mmCIF file of C-alpha atoms in Angstrom:
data_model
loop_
_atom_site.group_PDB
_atom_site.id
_atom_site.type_symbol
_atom_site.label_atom_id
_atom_site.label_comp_id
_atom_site.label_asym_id
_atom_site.label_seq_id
_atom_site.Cartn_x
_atom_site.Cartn_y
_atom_site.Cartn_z
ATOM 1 C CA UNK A 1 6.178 15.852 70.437
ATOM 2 C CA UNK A 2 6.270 19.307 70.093
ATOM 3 C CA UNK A 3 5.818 21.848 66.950
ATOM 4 C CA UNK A 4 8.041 24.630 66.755
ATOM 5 C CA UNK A 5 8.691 27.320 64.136
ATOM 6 C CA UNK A 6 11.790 26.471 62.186
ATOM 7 C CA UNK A 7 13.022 29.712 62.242
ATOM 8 C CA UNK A 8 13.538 29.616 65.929
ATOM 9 C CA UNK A 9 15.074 26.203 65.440
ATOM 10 C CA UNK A 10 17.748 28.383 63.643
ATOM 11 C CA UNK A 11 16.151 27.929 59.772
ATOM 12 C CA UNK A 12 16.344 31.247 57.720
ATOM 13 C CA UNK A 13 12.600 30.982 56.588
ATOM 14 C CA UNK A 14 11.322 34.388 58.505
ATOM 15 C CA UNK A 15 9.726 37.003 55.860
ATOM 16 C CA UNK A 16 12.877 38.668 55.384
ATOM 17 C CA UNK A 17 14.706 35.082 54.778
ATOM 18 C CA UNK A 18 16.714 35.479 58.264
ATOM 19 C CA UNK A 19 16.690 32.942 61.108
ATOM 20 C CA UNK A 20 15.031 34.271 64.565
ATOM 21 C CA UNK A 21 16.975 31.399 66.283
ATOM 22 C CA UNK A 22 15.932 30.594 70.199
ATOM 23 C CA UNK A 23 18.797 28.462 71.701
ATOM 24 C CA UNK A 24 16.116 26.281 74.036
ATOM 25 C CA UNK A 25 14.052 25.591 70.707
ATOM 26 C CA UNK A 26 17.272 24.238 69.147
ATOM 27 C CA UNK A 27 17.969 22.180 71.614
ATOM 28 C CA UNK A 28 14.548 20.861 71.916
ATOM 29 C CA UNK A 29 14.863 19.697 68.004
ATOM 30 C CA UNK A 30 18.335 18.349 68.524
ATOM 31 C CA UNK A 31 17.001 16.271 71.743
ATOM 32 C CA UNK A 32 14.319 14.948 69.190
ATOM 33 C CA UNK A 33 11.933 16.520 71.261
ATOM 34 C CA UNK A 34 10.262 18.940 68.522
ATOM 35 C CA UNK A 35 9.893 19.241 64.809
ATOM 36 C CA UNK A 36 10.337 22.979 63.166
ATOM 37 C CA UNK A 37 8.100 23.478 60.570
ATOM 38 C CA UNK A 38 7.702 26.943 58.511
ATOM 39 C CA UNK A 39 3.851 27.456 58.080
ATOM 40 C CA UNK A 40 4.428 30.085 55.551
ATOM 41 C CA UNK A 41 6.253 27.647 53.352
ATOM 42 C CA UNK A 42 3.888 25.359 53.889
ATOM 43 C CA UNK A 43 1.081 27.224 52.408
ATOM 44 C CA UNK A 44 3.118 28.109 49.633
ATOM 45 C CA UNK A 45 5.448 31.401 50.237
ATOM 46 C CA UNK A 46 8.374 32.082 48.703
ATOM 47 C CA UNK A 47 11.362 33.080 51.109
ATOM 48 C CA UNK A 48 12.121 36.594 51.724
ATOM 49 C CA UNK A 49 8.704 37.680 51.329
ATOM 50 C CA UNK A 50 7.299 40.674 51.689
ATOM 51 C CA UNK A 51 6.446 41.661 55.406
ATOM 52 C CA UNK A 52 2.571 40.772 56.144
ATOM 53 C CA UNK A 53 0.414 41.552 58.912
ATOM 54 C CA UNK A 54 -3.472 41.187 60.000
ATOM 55 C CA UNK A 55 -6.226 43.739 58.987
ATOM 56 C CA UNK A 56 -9.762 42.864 59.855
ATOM 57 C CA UNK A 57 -10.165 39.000 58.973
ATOM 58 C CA UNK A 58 -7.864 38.642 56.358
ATOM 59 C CA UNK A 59 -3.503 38.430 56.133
ATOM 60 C CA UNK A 60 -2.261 41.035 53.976
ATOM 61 C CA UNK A 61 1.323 41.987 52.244
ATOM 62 C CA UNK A 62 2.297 45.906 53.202
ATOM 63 C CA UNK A 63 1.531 46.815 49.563
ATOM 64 C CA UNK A 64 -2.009 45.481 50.104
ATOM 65 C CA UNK A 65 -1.548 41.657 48.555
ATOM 66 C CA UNK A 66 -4.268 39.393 49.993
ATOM 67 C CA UNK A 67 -1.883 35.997 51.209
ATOM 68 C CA UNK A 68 -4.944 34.476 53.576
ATOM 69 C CA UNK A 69 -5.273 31.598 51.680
ATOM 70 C CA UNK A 70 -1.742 30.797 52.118
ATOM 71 C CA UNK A 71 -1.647 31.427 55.794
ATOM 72 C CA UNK A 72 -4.634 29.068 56.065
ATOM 73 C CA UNK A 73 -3.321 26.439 53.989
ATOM 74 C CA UNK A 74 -0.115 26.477 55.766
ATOM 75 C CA UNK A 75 -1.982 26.031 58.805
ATOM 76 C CA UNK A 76 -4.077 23.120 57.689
ATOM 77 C CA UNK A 77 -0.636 21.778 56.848
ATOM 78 C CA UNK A 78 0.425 22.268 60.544
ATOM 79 C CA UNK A 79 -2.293 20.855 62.320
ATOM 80 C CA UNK A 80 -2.302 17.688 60.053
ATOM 81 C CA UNK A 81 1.198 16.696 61.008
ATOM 82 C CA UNK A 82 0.500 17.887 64.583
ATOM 83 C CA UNK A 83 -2.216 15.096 64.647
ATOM 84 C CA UNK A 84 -0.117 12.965 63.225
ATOM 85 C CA UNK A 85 2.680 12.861 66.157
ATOM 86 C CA UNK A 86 -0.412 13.874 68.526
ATOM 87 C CA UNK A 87 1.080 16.898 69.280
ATOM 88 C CA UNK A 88 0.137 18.765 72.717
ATOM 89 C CA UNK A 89 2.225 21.643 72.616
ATOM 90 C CA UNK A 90 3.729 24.603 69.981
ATOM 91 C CA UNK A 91 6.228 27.109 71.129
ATOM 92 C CA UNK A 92 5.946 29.576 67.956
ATOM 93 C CA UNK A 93 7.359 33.091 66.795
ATOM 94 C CA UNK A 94 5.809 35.748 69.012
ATOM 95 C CA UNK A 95 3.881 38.767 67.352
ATOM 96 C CA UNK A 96 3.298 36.596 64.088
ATOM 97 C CA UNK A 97 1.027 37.065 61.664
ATOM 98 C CA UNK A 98 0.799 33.638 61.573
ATOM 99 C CA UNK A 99 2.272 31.960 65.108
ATOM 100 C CA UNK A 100 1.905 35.113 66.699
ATOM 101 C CA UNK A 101 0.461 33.586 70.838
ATOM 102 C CA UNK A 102 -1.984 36.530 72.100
ATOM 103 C CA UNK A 103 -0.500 39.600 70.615
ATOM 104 C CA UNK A 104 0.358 40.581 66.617
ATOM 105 C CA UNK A 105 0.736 43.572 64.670
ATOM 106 C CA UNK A 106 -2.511 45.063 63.961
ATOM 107 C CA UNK A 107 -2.438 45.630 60.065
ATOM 108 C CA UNK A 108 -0.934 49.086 60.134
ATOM 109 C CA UNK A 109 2.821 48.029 59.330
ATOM 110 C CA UNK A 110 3.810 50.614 62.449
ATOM 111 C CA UNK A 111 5.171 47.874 64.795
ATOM 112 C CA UNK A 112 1.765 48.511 66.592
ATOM 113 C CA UNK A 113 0.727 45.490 68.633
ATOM 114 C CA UNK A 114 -2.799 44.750 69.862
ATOM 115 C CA UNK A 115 -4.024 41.374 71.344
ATOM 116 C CA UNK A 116 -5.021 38.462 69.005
ATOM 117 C CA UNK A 117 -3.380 35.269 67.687
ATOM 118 C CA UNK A 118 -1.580 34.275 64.126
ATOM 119 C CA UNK A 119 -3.292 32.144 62.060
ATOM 120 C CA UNK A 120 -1.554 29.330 62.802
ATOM 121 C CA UNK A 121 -1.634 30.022 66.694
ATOM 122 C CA UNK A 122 -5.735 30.407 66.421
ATOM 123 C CA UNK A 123 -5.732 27.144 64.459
ATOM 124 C CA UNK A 124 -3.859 24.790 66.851
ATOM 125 C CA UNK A 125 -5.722 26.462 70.654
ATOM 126 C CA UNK A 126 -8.875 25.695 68.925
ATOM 127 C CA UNK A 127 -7.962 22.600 68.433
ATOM 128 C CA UNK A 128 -6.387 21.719 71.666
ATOM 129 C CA UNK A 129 -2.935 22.116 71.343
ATOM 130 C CA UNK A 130 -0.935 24.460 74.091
ATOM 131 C CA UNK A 131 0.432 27.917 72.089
ATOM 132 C CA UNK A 132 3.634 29.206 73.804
ATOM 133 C CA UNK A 133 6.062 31.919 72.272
ATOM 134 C CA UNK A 134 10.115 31.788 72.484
ATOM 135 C CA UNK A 135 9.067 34.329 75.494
ATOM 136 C CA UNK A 136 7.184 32.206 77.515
ATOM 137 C CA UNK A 137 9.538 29.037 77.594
#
């Protein structure tokens, strides 16, 4: 089984409450091949939400608003249902704050990327599970 993010299975749970919708992810849920789940939700976010982004350790709203305990919570969430269908493999939302796969946005809000993973990314490579982006599939 694979995780996905819902909102490239087509779900309008991305920050600004829009879809990001990857036509091989959808097809991979309809197949019953992968389960989209929405780690922001998960942890507790409302949808739209403000835009957030990475800044030293912790996940941060642009007007400052410390959300890491959300983003970590959502990402226990993850990883407990990944276990639970012994999940190998996550194909996630590139440049995420949260499912971001080797690059994100580095705190600044100016679409600057440098190289690091989302919570949720980090989460699931440390504990064994394969971290690809709609890009890479």
């Amino acid at each position: 089984m694979i995780i996905v993010s819902a909102c490239l299975a087509g779900m309008k749970c991305a920050w600004d409450g829009k879809a990001r919708s990857c036509d091989k992810v959808i097809q991979l849920v309809k197949e019953g091949k992968a389960i989209p789940l929405c780690p922001e939700q998960l942890g507790g976010l409302s949808t739209p939400r403000s835009p957030v982004e990475q800044r030293d350790k912790l996940v941060v709203t642009k007007d400052g608003t410390n959300v890491s305990l959300e983003f970590n919570r959502g990402a226990q969430e993850v990883l407990k249902l990944a276990k639970l269908v012994d999940c190998k493999k996550a194909i996630l939302k590139s440049k995420s704050p949260s499912c971001g796969s080797n690059l994100v946005y580095d705190g600044s809000f100016s679409d600057k990327l440098i190289k690091g993973d989302g919570v949720l990314a980090k989460l699931l490579k440390e504990n064994g599970i394969e971290v690809l982006t709609e890009k890479e599939i």
